[in-house]
Tab-separated table of N, CA and C in Angstrom:
chain	number	residue	atom	x	y	z
A	1	UNK	N	7.601	1.150	-24.967
A	1	UNK	CA	6.202	0.787	-24.832
A	1	UNK	C	5.572	0.816	-26.228
A	2	UNK	N	4.837	-0.219	-26.520
A	2	UNK	CA	4.188	-0.312	-27.836
A	2	UNK	C	2.968	0.595	-27.892
A	3	UNK	N	2.481	0.815	-29.088
A	3	UNK	CA	1.273	1.624	-29.268
A	3	UNK	C	0.081	1.021	-28.553
A	4	UNK	N	-0.032	-0.309	-28.598
A	4	UNK	CA	-1.152	-0.988	-27.936
A	4	UNK	C	-1.071	-0.786	-26.421
A	5	UNK	N	0.140	-0.848	-25.870
A	5	UNK	CA	0.305	-0.641	-24.433
A	5	UNK	C	-0.065	0.790	-24.056
A	6	UNK	N	0.351	1.754	-24.871
A	6	UNK	CA	0.019	3.154	-24.606
A	6	UNK	C	-1.496	3.361	-24.615
A	7	UNK	N	-2.167	2.764	-25.609
A	7	UNK	CA	-3.630	2.893	-25.685
A	7	UNK	C	-4.289	2.255	-24.461
A	8	UNK	N	-3.781	1.093	-24.054
A	8	UNK	CA	-4.344	0.399	-22.886
A	8	UNK	C	-4.235	1.293	-21.650
A	9	UNK	N	-3.037	1.839	-21.405
A	9	UNK	CA	-2.850	2.686	-20.228
A	9	UNK	C	-3.670	3.961	-20.320
A	10	UNK	N	-3.803	4.508	-21.510
A	10	UNK	CA	-4.615	5.709	-21.701
A	10	UNK	C	-6.081	5.408	-21.381
A	11	UNK	N	-6.572	4.254	-21.854
A	11	UNK	CA	-7.961	3.868	-21.574
A	11	UNK	C	-8.159	3.619	-20.089
A	12	UNK	N	-7.184	2.983	-19.449
A	12	UNK	CA	-7.288	2.712	-18.016
A	12	UNK	C	-7.339	4.018	-17.223
A	13	UNK	N	-6.596	5.010	-17.686
A	13	UNK	CA	-6.559	6.303	-17.017
A	13	UNK	C	-7.932	6.971	-17.057
A	14	UNK	N	-8.658	6.780	-18.149
A	14	UNK	CA	-9.982	7.378	-18.291
A	14	UNK	C	-10.993	6.727	-17.355
A	15	UNK	N	-10.849	5.433	-17.075
A	15	UNK	CA	-11.828	4.677	-16.295
A	15	UNK	C	-11.506	4.690	-14.806
A	16	UNK	N	-11.368	5.858	-14.227
A	16	UNK	CA	-11.044	5.968	-12.809
A	16	UNK	C	-12.331	6.120	-12.015
A	17	UNK	N	-12.561	5.188	-11.094
A	17	UNK	CA	-13.741	5.271	-10.231
A	17	UNK	C	-13.587	6.442	-9.269
A	18	UNK	N	-14.672	7.119	-8.963
A	18	UNK	CA	-14.574	8.205	-7.987
A	18	UNK	C	-14.305	7.637	-6.592
A	19	UNK	N	-13.611	8.410	-5.783
A	19	UNK	CA	-13.364	8.004	-4.397
A	19	UNK	C	-14.657	8.240	-3.626
A	20	UNK	N	-15.160	7.229	-2.930
A	20	UNK	CA	-16.383	7.424	-2.145
A	20	UNK	C	-16.211	8.530	-1.099
A	21	UNK	N	-17.273	9.246	-0.829
A	21	UNK	CA	-17.245	10.287	0.197
A	21	UNK	C	-16.922	9.691	1.560
A	22	UNK	N	-17.490	8.508	1.811
A	22	UNK	CA	-17.284	7.811	3.082
A	22	UNK	C	-17.224	6.325	2.819
A	23	UNK	N	-16.508	5.621	3.674
A	23	UNK	CA	-16.496	4.159	3.641
A	23	UNK	C	-17.242	3.672	4.870
A	24	UNK	N	-18.006	2.601	4.709
A	24	UNK	CA	-18.797	2.066	5.820
A	24	UNK	C	-17.913	1.428	6.889
A	25	UNK	N	-16.709	1.000	6.484
A	25	UNK	CA	-15.813	0.336	7.434
A	25	UNK	C	-14.382	0.437	6.925
A	26	UNK	N	-13.442	0.093	7.792
A	26	UNK	CA	-12.045	0.043	7.379
A	26	UNK	C	-11.860	-1.021	6.296
A	27	UNK	N	-12.607	-2.105	6.431
A	27	UNK	CA	-12.525	-3.188	5.447
A	27	UNK	C	-12.949	-2.722	4.064
A	28	UNK	N	-14.008	-1.934	4.014
A	28	UNK	CA	-14.487	-1.411	2.734
A	28	UNK	C	-13.444	-0.469	2.120
A	29	UNK	N	-12.830	0.357	2.947
A	29	UNK	CA	-11.784	1.265	2.456
A	29	UNK	C	-10.586	0.461	1.949
A	30	UNK	N	-10.207	-0.556	2.693
A	30	UNK	CA	-9.075	-1.387	2.283
A	30	UNK	C	-9.362	-2.067	0.953
A	31	UNK	N	-10.579	-2.574	0.798
A	31	UNK	CA	-10.955	-3.234	-0.458
A	31	UNK	C	-10.885	-2.254	-1.633
A	32	UNK	N	-11.362	-1.030	-1.414
A	32	UNK	CA	-11.315	-0.021	-2.476
A	32	UNK	C	-9.864	0.248	-2.877
A	33	UNK	N	-9.008	0.492	-1.875
A	33	UNK	CA	-7.624	0.857	-2.192
A	33	UNK	C	-6.784	-0.325	-2.652
A	34	UNK	N	-7.238	-1.545	-2.371
A	34	UNK	CA	-6.568	-2.725	-2.939
A	34	UNK	C	-6.761	-2.770	-4.450
A	35	UNK	N	-7.866	-2.197	-4.911
A	35	UNK	CA	-8.203	-2.256	-6.333
A	35	UNK	C	-7.913	-0.954	-7.076
A	36	UNK	N	-7.492	0.087	-6.373
A	36	UNK	CA	-7.247	1.390	-6.986
A	36	UNK	C	-5.863	1.896	-6.606
A	37	UNK	N	-5.367	2.833	-7.375
A	37	UNK	CA	-4.036	3.380	-7.162
A	37	UNK	C	-4.147	4.875	-6.895
A	38	UNK	N	-3.529	5.335	-5.820
A	38	UNK	CA	-3.617	6.756	-5.471
A	38	UNK	C	-3.044	7.655	-6.565
A	39	UNK	N	-2.148	7.130	-7.389
A	39	UNK	CA	-1.571	7.959	-8.458
A	39	UNK	C	-2.591	8.296	-9.534
A	40	UNK	N	-3.734	7.603	-9.546
A	40	UNK	CA	-4.793	7.916	-10.506
A	40	UNK	C	-5.690	9.049	-10.024
A	41	UNK	N	-5.382	9.585	-8.842
A	41	UNK	CA	-6.206	10.643	-8.248
A	41	UNK	C	-5.348	11.871	-7.914
A	42	UNK	N	-4.673	12.440	-8.916
A	42	UNK	CA	-3.850	13.613	-8.622
A	42	UNK	C	-4.730	14.763	-8.132
A	43	UNK	N	-4.249	15.470	-7.164
A	43	UNK	CA	-4.999	16.605	-6.637
A	43	UNK	C	-6.016	16.234	-5.573
A	44	UNK	N	-6.223	14.945	-5.322
A	44	UNK	CA	-7.208	14.524	-4.315
A	44	UNK	C	-6.582	14.383	-2.928
A	45	UNK	N	-5.269	14.423	-2.859
A	45	UNK	CA	-4.580	14.241	-1.594
A	45	UNK	C	-3.750	15.475	-1.289
A	46	UNK	N	-3.503	15.686	-0.021
A	46	UNK	CA	-2.670	16.817	0.360
A	46	UNK	C	-1.600	16.329	1.335
A	47	UNK	N	-0.497	17.005	1.333
A	47	UNK	CA	0.594	16.669	2.230
A	47	UNK	C	0.278	17.239	3.602
A	48	UNK	N	0.496	16.450	4.620
A	48	UNK	CA	0.278	16.920	5.990
A	48	UNK	C	1.567	16.742	6.782
A	49	UNK	N	1.771	17.618	7.737
A	49	UNK	CA	2.947	17.527	8.587
A	49	UNK	C	2.604	16.608	9.757
A	50	UNK	N	3.466	15.665	10.010
A	50	UNK	CA	3.248	14.714	11.098
A	50	UNK	C	4.474	14.723	12.000
A	51	UNK	N	4.239	14.826	13.271
A	51	UNK	CA	5.314	14.723	14.254
A	51	UNK	C	5.012	13.487	15.085
A	52	UNK	N	5.977	12.617	15.170
A	52	UNK	CA	5.760	11.399	15.949
A	52	UNK	C	6.999	11.093	16.764
A	53	UNK	N	6.812	10.237	17.731
A	53	UNK	CA	7.933	9.814	18.557
A	53	UNK	C	7.724	8.362	18.951
A	54	UNK	N	8.826	7.668	19.146
A	54	UNK	CA	8.740	6.292	19.610
A	54	UNK	C	8.427	6.321	21.096
A	55	UNK	N	7.424	5.585	21.477
A	55	UNK	CA	7.097	5.520	22.901
A	55	UNK	C	7.657	4.248	23.519
A	56	UNK	N	7.556	3.176	22.808
A	56	UNK	CA	8.064	1.897	23.295
A	56	UNK	C	8.737	1.169	22.153
A	57	UNK	N	9.735	0.420	22.485
A	57	UNK	CA	10.346	-0.456	21.493
A	57	UNK	C	9.878	-1.871	21.791
A	58	UNK	N	9.685	-2.621	20.753
A	58	UNK	CA	9.276	-4.009	20.905
A	58	UNK	C	10.326	-4.875	20.233
A	59	UNK	N	10.678	-5.950	20.878
A	59	UNK	CA	11.688	-6.853	20.357
A	59	UNK	C	11.072	-8.229	20.158
A	60	UNK	N	11.522	-8.893	19.154
A	60	UNK	CA	11.035	-10.243	18.879
A	60	UNK	C	12.172	-11.212	19.131
A	61	UNK	N	11.918	-12.176	20.010
A	61	UNK	CA	12.919	-13.207	20.266
A	61	UNK	C	12.237	-14.567	20.156
A	62	UNK	N	12.921	-15.541	19.593
A	62	UNK	CA	12.315	-16.869	19.492
A	62	UNK	C	12.309	-17.563	20.859
A	63	UNK	N	11.186	-18.188	21.186
A	63	UNK	CA	11.106	-19.014	22.395
A	63	UNK	C	10.425	-20.320	22.023
A	64	UNK	N	10.675	-21.328	22.804
A	64	UNK	CA	10.083	-22.639	22.544
A	64	UNK	C	8.571	-22.589	22.741
A	65	UNK	N	7.870	-23.410	21.986
A	65	UNK	CA	6.413	-23.432	22.032
A	65	UNK	C	5.851	-23.723	23.404
A	66	UNK	N	6.470	-24.662	24.123
A	66	UNK	CA	5.964	-24.991	25.451
A	66	UNK	C	6.136	-23.822	26.419
A	67	UNK	N	7.208	-23.062	26.257
A	67	UNK	CA	7.444	-21.890	27.097
A	67	UNK	C	6.399	-20.816	26.781
A	68	UNK	N	6.120	-20.615	25.508
A	68	UNK	CA	5.115	-19.626	25.110
A	68	UNK	C	3.749	-19.983	25.677
A	69	UNK	N	3.412	-21.257	25.640
A	69	UNK	CA	2.122	-21.704	26.159
A	69	UNK	C	2.014	-21.443	27.660
A	70	UNK	N	3.061	-21.790	28.413
A	70	UNK	CA	3.045	-21.557	29.863
A	70	UNK	C	3.005	-20.068	30.178
A	71	UNK	N	3.737	-19.290	29.388
A	71	UNK	CA	3.750	-17.837	29.584
A	71	UNK	C	2.347	-17.270	29.378
A	72	UNK	N	1.671	-17.711	28.324
A	72	UNK	CA	0.311	-17.238	28.052
A	72	UNK	C	-0.636	-17.628	29.182
A	73	UNK	N	-0.503	-18.855	29.679
A	73	UNK	CA	-1.367	-19.315	30.761
A	73	UNK	C	-1.159	-18.492	32.030
A	74	UNK	N	0.104	-18.267	32.388
A	74	UNK	CA	0.412	-17.485	33.598
A	74	UNK	C	-0.027	-16.037	33.432
A	75	UNK	N	0.158	-15.487	32.249
A	75	UNK	CA	-0.244	-14.100	32.006
A	75	UNK	C	-1.758	-13.957	32.129
A	76	UNK	N	-2.478	-14.932	31.593
A	76	UNK	CA	-3.941	-14.903	31.685
A	76	UNK	C	-4.377	-14.920	33.144
A	77	UNK	N	-3.745	-15.808	33.951
A	77	UNK	CA	-4.084	-15.884	35.381
A	77	UNK	C	-3.773	-14.577	36.095
A	78	UNK	N	-2.673	-13.945	35.712
A	78	UNK	CA	-2.258	-12.700	36.358
A	78	UNK	C	-3.005	-11.486	35.808
A	79	UNK	N	-3.699	-11.660	34.682
A	79	UNK	CA	-4.447	-10.561	34.085
A	79	UNK	C	-3.570	-9.514	33.421
A	80	UNK	N	-2.422	-9.966	32.885
A	80	UNK	CA	-1.506	-9.048	32.202
A	80	UNK	C	-1.178	-9.607	30.819
A	81	UNK	N	-0.758	-8.774	29.902
A	81	UNK	CA	-0.356	-9.278	28.588
A	81	UNK	C	0.894	-10.153	28.701
A	82	UNK	N	1.014	-11.174	27.859
A	82	UNK	CA	2.185	-12.063	27.919
A	82	UNK	C	3.516	-11.317	27.787
A	83	UNK	N	3.564	-10.287	26.961
A	83	UNK	CA	4.809	-9.535	26.803
A	83	UNK	C	5.250	-8.861	28.091
A	84	UNK	N	4.276	-8.320	28.820
A	84	UNK	CA	4.610	-7.667	30.095
A	84	UNK	C	5.127	-8.692	31.103
A	85	UNK	N	4.450	-9.834	31.184
A	85	UNK	CA	4.893	-10.877	32.101
A	85	UNK	C	6.288	-11.364	31.726
A	86	UNK	N	6.537	-11.553	30.423
A	86	UNK	CA	7.854	-12.001	29.972
A	86	UNK	C	8.922	-10.987	30.368
A	87	UNK	N	8.644	-9.711	30.202
A	87	UNK	CA	9.606	-8.672	30.581
A	87	UNK	C	9.886	-8.708	32.078
A	88	UNK	N	8.830	-8.857	32.884
A	88	UNK	CA	9.011	-8.903	34.339
A	88	UNK	C	9.848	-10.108	34.748
A	89	UNK	N	9.546	-11.274	34.177
A	89	UNK	CA	10.300	-12.485	34.511
A	89	UNK	C	11.764	-12.367	34.089
A	90	UNK	N	11.990	-11.865	32.887
A	90	UNK	CA	13.369	-11.689	32.424
A	90	UNK	C	14.119	-10.671	33.275
A	91	UNK	N	13.451	-9.588	33.644
A	91	UNK	CA	14.080	-8.565	34.488
A	91	UNK	C	14.514	-9.172	35.823
A	92	UNK	N	13.635	-9.974	36.445
A	92	UNK	CA	13.975	-10.621	37.704
A	92	UNK	C	15.169	-11.549	37.550
A	93	UNK	N	15.163	-12.341	36.487
A	93	UNK	CA	16.267	-13.287	36.247
A	93	UNK	C	17.571	-12.551	36.014
A	94	UNK	N	17.527	-11.486	35.238
A	94	UNK	CA	18.742	-10.731	34.942
A	94	UNK	C	19.274	-10.020	36.185
A	95	UNK	N	18.366	-9.503	37.009
A	95	UNK	CA	18.783	-8.873	38.269
A	95	UNK	C	19.469	-9.901	39.174
A	96	UNK	N	18.866	-11.084	39.272
A	96	UNK	CA	19.404	-12.144	40.125
A	96	UNK	C	20.767	-12.622	39.614
A	97	UNK	N	20.946	-12.606	38.307
A	97	UNK	CA	22.201	-13.070	37.712
A	97	UNK	C	23.314	-12.024	37.843
A	98	UNK	N	22.925	-10.821	38.216
A	98	UNK	CA	23.921	-9.755	38.396
A	98	UNK	C	24.133	-9.019	37.174
């Protein structure tokens, strides 16, 4: 790293905006963090223990556009999400096929 690069990074380190106490919206928070780097705020974050578990798995499979459109229409009529309707239809077909 050249001397000029070191000076640039040193100056950038000095010009750190304070983290707002509150954000008015998720969008405002996202905009702030899009323009800032958490590594410029040492000591402002703490490690937390998180325990999580998978509740559902989701799979992505390609289907033809006309099939997707009909699936969405039928799901809307039935008042269920398209993924749930697709699972029910596939389950019935697979059961019938043995």
